[in-house]
XYZ file of C-alpha atoms in Angstrom:
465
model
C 0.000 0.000 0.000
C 1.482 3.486 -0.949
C 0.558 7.085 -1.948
C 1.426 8.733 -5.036
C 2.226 12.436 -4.864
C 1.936 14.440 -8.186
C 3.416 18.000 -8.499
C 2.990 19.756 -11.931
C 2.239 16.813 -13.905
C 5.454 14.705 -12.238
C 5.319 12.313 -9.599
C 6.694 14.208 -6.760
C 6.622 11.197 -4.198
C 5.581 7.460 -3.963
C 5.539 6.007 -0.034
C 2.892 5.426 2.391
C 0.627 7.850 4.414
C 1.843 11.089 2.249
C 0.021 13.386 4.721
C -3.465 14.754 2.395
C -3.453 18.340 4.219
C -3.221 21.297 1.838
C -3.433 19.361 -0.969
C -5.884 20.360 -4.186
C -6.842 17.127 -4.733
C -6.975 13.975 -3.280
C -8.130 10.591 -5.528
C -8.974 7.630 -3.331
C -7.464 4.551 -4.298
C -10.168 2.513 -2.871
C -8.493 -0.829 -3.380
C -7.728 -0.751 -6.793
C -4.291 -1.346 -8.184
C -2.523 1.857 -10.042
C 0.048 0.803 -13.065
C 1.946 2.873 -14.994
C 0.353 4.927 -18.116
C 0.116 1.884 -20.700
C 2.361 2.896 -23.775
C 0.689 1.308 -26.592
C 3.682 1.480 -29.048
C 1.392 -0.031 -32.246
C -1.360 1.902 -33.342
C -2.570 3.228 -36.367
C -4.258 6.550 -36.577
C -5.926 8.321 -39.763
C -5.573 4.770 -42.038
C -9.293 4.369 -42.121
C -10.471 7.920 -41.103
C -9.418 11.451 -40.753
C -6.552 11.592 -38.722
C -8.081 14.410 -36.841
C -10.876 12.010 -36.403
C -8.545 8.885 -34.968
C -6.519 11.386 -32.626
C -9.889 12.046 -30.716
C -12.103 9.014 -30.608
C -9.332 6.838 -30.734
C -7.497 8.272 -28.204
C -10.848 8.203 -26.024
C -10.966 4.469 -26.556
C -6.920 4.273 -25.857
C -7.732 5.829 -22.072
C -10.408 3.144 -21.586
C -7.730 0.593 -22.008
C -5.129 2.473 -19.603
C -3.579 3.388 -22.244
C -1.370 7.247 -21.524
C 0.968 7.290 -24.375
C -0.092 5.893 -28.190
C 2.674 5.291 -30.514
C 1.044 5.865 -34.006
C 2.111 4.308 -37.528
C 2.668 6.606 -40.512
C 3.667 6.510 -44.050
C 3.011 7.761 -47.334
C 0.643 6.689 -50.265
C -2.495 5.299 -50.274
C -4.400 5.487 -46.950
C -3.175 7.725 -44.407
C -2.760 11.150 -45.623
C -3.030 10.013 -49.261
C 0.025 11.347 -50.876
C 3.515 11.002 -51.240
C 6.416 13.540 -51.187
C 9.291 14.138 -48.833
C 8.629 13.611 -45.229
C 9.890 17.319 -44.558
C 6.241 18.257 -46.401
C 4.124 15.313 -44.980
C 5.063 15.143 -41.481
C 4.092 18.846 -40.130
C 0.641 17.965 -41.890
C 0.259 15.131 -40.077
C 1.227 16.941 -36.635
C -0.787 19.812 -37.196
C -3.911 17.504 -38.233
C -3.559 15.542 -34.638
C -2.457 18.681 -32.940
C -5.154 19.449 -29.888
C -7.370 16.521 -30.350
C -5.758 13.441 -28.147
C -6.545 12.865 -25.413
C -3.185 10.867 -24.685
C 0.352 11.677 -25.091
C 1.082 10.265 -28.774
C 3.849 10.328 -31.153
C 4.853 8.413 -34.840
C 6.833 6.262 -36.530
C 7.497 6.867 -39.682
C 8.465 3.767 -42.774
C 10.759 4.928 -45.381
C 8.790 4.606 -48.643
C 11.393 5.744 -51.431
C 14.917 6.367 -51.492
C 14.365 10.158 -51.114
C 12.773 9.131 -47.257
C 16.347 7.598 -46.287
C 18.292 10.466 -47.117
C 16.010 12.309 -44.601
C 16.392 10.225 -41.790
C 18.806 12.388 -39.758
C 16.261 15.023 -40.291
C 13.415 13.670 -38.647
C 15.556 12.007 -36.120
C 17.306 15.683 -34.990
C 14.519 17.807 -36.142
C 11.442 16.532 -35.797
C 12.062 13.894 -33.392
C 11.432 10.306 -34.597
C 13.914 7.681 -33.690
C 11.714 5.210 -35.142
C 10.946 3.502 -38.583
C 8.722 0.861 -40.339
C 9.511 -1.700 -42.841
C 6.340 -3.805 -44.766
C 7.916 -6.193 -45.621
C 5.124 -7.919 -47.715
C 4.266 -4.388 -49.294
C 5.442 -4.152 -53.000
C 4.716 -7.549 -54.228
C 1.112 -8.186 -52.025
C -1.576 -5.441 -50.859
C -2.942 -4.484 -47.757
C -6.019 -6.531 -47.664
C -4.868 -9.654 -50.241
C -3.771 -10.038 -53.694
C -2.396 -7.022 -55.693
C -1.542 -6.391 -59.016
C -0.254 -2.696 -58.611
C 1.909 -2.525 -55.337
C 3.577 0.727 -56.629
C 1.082 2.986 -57.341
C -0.457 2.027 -53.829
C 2.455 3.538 -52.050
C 3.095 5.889 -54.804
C 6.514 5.539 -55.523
C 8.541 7.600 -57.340
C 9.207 6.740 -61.241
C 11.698 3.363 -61.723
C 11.513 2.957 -57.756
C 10.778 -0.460 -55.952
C 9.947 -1.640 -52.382
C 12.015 -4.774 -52.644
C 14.670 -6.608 -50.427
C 17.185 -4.257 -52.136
C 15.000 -0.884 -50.544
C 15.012 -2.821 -47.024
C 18.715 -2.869 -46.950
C 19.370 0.338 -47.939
C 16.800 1.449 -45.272
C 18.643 -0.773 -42.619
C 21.738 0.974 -43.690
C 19.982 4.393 -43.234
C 19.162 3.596 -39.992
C 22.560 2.533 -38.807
C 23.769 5.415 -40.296
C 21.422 7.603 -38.208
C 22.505 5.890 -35.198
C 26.468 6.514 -35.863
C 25.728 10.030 -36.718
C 23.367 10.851 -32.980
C 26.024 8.256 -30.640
C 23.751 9.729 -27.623
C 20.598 8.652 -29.099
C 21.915 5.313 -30.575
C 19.798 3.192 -28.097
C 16.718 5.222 -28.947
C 16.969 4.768 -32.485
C 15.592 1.532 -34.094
C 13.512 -0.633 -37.288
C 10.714 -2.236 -37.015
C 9.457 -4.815 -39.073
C 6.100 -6.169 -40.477
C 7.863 -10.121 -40.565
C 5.190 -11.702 -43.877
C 6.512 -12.959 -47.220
C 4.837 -11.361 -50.346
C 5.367 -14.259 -52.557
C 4.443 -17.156 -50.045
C 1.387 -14.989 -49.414
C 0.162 -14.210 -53.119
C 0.646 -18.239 -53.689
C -1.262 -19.258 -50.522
C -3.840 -17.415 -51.211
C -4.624 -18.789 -55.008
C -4.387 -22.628 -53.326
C -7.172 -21.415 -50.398
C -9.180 -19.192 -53.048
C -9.064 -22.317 -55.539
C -9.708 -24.810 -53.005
C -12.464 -23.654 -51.754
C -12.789 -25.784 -48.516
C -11.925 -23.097 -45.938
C -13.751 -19.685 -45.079
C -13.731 -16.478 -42.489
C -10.480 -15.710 -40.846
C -9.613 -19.948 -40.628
C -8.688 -19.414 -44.744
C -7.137 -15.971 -44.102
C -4.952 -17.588 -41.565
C -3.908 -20.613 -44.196
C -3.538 -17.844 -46.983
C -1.094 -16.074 -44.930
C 0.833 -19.039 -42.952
C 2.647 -19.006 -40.228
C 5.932 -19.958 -42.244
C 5.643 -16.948 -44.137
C 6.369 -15.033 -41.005
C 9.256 -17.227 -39.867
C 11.201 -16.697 -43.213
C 10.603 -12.980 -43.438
C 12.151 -12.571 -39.789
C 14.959 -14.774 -40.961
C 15.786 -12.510 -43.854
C 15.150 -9.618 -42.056
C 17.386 -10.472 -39.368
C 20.577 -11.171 -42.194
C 19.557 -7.816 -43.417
C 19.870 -6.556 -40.290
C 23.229 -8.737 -40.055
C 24.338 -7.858 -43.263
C 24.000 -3.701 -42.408
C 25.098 -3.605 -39.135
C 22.072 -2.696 -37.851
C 22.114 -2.690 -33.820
C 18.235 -2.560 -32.981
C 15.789 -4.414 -34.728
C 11.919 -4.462 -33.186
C 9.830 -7.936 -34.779
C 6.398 -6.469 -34.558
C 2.903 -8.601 -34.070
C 4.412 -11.727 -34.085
C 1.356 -14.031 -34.366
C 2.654 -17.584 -34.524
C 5.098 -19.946 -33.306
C 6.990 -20.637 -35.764
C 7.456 -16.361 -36.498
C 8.509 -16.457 -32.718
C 10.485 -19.573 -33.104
C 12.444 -17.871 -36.256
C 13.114 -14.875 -33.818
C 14.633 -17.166 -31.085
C 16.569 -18.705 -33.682
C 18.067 -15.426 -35.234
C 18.126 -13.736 -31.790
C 21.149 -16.789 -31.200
C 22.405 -16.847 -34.531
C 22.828 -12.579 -34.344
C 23.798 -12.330 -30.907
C 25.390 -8.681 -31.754
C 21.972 -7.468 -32.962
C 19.514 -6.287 -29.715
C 16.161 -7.289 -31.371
C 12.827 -6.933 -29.591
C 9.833 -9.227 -29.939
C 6.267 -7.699 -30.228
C 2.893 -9.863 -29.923
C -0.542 -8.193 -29.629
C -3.143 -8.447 -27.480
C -5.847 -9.665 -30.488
C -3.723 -12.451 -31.174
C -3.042 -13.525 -27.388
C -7.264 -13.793 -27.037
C -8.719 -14.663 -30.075
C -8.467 -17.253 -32.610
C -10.038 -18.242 -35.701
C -12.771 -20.083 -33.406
C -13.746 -17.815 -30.675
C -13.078 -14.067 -32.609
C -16.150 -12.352 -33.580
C -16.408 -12.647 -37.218
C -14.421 -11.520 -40.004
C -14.282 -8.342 -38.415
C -10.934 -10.005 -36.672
C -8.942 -9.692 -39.776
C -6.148 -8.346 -39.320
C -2.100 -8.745 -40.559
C -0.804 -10.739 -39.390
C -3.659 -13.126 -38.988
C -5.262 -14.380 -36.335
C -4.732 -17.749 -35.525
C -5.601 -21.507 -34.196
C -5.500 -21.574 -30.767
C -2.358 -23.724 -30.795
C -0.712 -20.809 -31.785
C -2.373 -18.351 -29.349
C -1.219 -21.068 -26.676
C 2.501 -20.763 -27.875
C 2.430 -17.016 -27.731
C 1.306 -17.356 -24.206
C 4.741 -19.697 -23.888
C 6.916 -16.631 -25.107
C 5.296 -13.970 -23.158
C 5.519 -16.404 -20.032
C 9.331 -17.427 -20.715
C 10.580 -13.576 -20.929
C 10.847 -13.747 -24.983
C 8.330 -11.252 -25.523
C 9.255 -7.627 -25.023
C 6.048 -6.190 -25.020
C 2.657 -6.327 -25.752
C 0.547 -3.780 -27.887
C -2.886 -3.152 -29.599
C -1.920 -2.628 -33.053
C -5.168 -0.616 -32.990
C -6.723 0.612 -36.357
C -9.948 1.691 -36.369
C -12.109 0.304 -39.381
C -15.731 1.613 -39.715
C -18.324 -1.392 -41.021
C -18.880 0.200 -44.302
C -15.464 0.044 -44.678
C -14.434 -3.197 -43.095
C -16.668 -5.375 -44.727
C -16.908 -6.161 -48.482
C -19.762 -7.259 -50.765
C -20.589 -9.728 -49.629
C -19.924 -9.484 -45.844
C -19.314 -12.615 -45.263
C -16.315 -12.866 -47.812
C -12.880 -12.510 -45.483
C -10.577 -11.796 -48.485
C -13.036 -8.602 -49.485
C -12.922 -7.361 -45.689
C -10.186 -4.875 -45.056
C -7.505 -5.719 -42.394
C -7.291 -3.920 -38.917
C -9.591 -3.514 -36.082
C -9.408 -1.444 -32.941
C -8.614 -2.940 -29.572
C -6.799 -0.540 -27.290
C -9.881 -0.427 -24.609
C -9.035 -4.097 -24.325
C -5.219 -4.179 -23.997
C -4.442 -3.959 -19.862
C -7.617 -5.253 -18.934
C -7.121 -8.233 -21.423
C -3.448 -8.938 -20.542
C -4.342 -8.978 -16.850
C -7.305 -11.271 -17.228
C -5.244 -13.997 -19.534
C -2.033 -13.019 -17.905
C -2.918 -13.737 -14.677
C -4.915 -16.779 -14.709
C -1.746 -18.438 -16.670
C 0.902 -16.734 -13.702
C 2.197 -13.613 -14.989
C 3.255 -10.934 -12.288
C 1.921 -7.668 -11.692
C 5.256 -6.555 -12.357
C 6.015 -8.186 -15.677
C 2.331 -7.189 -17.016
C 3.836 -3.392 -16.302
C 6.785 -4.018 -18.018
C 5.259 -5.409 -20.893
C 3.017 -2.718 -21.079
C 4.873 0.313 -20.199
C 8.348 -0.199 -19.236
C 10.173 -1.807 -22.051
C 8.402 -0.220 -24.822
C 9.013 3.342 -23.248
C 12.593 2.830 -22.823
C 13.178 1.275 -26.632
C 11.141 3.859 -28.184
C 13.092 6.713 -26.314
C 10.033 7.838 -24.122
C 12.732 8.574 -21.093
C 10.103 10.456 -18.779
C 7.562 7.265 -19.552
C 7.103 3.751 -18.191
C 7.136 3.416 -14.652
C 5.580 5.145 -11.900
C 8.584 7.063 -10.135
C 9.580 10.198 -9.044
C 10.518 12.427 -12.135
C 8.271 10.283 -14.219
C 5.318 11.708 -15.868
C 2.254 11.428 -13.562
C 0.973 8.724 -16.444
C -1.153 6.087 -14.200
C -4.015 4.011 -14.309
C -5.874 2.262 -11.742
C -7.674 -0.757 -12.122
C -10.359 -2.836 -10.214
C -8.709 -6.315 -10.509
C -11.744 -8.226 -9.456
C -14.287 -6.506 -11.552
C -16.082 -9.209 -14.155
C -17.492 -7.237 -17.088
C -18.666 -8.770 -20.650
C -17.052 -6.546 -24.098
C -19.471 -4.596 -25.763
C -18.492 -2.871 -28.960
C -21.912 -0.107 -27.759
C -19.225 0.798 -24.685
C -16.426 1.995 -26.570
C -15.315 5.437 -27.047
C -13.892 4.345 -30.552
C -15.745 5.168 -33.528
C -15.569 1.025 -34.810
C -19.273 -0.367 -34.360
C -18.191 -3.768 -33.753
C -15.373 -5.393 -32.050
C -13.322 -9.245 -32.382
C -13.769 -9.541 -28.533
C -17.805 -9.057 -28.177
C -18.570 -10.926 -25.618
C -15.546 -11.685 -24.275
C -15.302 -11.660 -20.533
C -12.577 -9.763 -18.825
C -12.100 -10.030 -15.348
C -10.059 -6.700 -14.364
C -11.599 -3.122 -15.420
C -9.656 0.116 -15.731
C -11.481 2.986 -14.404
C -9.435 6.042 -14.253
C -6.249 7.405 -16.258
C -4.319 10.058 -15.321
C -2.208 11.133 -18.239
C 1.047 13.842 -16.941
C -1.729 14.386 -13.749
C -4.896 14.815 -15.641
C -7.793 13.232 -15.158
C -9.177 12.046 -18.630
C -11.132 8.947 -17.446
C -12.945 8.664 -14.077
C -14.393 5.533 -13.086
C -14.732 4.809 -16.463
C -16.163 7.867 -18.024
C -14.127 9.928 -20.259
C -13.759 13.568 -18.301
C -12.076 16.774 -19.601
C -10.800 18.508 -22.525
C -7.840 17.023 -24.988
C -4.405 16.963 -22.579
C -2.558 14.800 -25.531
C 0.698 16.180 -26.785
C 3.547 15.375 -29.616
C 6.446 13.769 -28.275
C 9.603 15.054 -29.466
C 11.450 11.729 -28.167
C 14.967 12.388 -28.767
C 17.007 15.178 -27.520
C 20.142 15.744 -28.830
């Protein structure tokens, strides 16, 4: 049992019986358990709607879920802002579009589309402040959703340009370079990879398609299997080999043989400090108990053999953290004509409101501490991704906390969420902890369970040079 003092947004002081006298404010604990801010370091806003849009009522739903600090995907071409161009034109759009509407701390990384993005890496590294970037790796030879016959007009690449194996290196090697050129920020700077295989992928999905004996997210699973994750994280991790590249992040890692391949090249590259994702849709759900097609999502999700083996990881310390990967999809964009058809849906779903509740509720019924749930969930993605006043909850350390009833029993209702999605994976789910209030740098944005307030949410400029 403790107190937590908060002074201008800091923690000020964590012991027991802080004395309450003169003080504005005074939040009674009342049992619950307070965790550090969740940083949700996967989540996609403005791919389906209006960023302005995402940064509010996704940033709602984020707070739900604990989550303090969101960790947004961006890139050029289709989707997104809808353009290409040089980051030094894109990105202050895209800050100025989320600017005043979050209701969480959030910042971006950023995947190096064209050659022309690599050469400005040490720019948005020292001036805009993002140490981190994005490889697809199945982008360029497979689309977003399933088969494509146009990869480069998708991303909009410049004339005689290709994202290829050959772009990846040269990426990894623009991302080394970063980190030689900022020494002082060389822990904070890092790729991340989206681990699929375009080709394995394009030919997968002909057999299922042809087949015809599978349907729903069981053929999207077989279309996009499991060994088409473990290869791409073994060439990745050569790449990475190959380039010298120091920090490598495996993201949504949905299977085990993608986590097996990352054990593997983890001993093979013993130089390299890689860092193993897994999300929280693809530790509850599989093909059997998700809700519908609306659970596709890339990766896949999975048998439950495979759910049960990321479980394994996560218990055995080979995960590094655990994220939403939220991207909100509206139904009339998520589902095709007709509905039912899984390779016509589009890919993504929101899931942030779920992530602490749903890691505690699995996590602890299988033996995972209180401790390592906040360390998956705050601690090691904060200190990667450069987020040095994030994580924990400490003196000095934003006053980024959630508490949480850990004996409340509630059923997942899609009608409950903040998020602008109409439907969820996890309907009906039952989850047996509940957030109910999140502090985010001191203020109060949810209390007991009710979004409160005005937009507190600002840009993080993570590295300082």
């Amino acid at each position: 049992m403790a107190d937590i003092a908060v002074t201008g947004g800091r923690v000020d002081r964590v012991a027991p019986g802080l004395p309450a006298e003169g003080v504005p404010e005074v939040i009674e604990g009342a049992g619950r358990l307070a965790f550090p801010g969740v940083v949700d370091a996967h989540q996609h806003w403005g791919i389906y709607n209006p960023l302005a849009e995402d940064a509010g009522s996704e940033s709602r739903a984020s707070a739900q879920g604990g989550v303090t600090t969101a960790l947004t995907y961006m890139r050029t071409g289709m989707y997104y802002l809808n353009r290409g161009g040089a980051y030094a034109d894109f990105f202050p759009e895209v800050l100025a579009r989320a600017e005043d509407r979050a209701y969480v701390d959030y910042g971006f990384h950023l995947a190096p589309m064209s050659s022309g993005h690599i050469g400005e890496l040490p720019d948005l590294v020292e001036r805009f402040g993002v140490p981190s970037f994005k490889i697809f790796m199945f982008y360029g030879g497979h689309g977003l959703h399933g088969r494509s016959a146009d990869q480069n007009a998708f991303l909009m690449l410049p004339e005689g340009e290709r994202y290829d194996y050959a772009h990846f290196e040269f990426v990894m090697r623009g991302v080394q370079a970063a980190r030689e050129r900022f020494p002082e920020l060389a822990s904070e700077i890092s790729l991340s990879l989206h681990c699929e295989t375009a080709e394995i992928m394009t030919a997968y999905t002909r057999l299922v398609e042809e087949a015809g004996e599978l349907s729903g997210l069981a053929a999207y699973s077989a279309s996009r299997p499991p060994h088409s994750e473990g290869l791409a994280v073994f060439i990745a991790s050569y790449l990475a080999h190959e380039t010298g590249l120091g920090n490598v992040n495996l993201l949504h890692l949905s299977s085990r043989k993608a986590l097996d391949a990352a054990v593997r090249m983890q001993r093979t590259f013993p130089h390299i400090d890689f860092r193993r994702e897994v999300t929280i849709g693809h530790l509850l759900a599989d093909i059997e108990t998700a809700s519908g097609i609306g659970a596709k999502v890339n990766p896949p999700i999975r048998p439950r053999e495979d759910v049960e083996a990321l479980w394994e990881y996560v218990l055995d310390g080979t995960v590094d953290w655990v994220v939403s990967d939220h991207a909100c999809c509206r139904e009339e964009l998520k589902f095709g004509a007709p509905a039912e058809d899984v390779f016509l849906a589009k890919a993504g779903f929101g899931g942030a409101e779920y992530l602490l509740p749903g890691l505690i509720t699995e996590g602890r019924r299988r033996g995972l501490s209180w401790g390592r749930i906040a360390a998956l969930t705050s601690w090691n993605p904060a200190r990667r991704y450069g987020l040095r006043t994030k994580g924990t909850i400490a003196p000095g350390f934003d006053a980024d906390i959630c508490l949480v009833d850990p004996d409340a029993t509630w059923t997942v209702r899609a009608a409950d969420s903040e998020s602008a999605q109409e439907y969820t994976p996890f309907e009906g789910f039952e989850l047996s902890a509940k957030v109910t209030d999140t502090f985010v740098r001191g203020h109060h944005v949810l209390d007991t369970g009710k979004i409160v307030g005005r937009p507190v949410g600002r840009y993080l400029r993570r590295p300082v040079a």
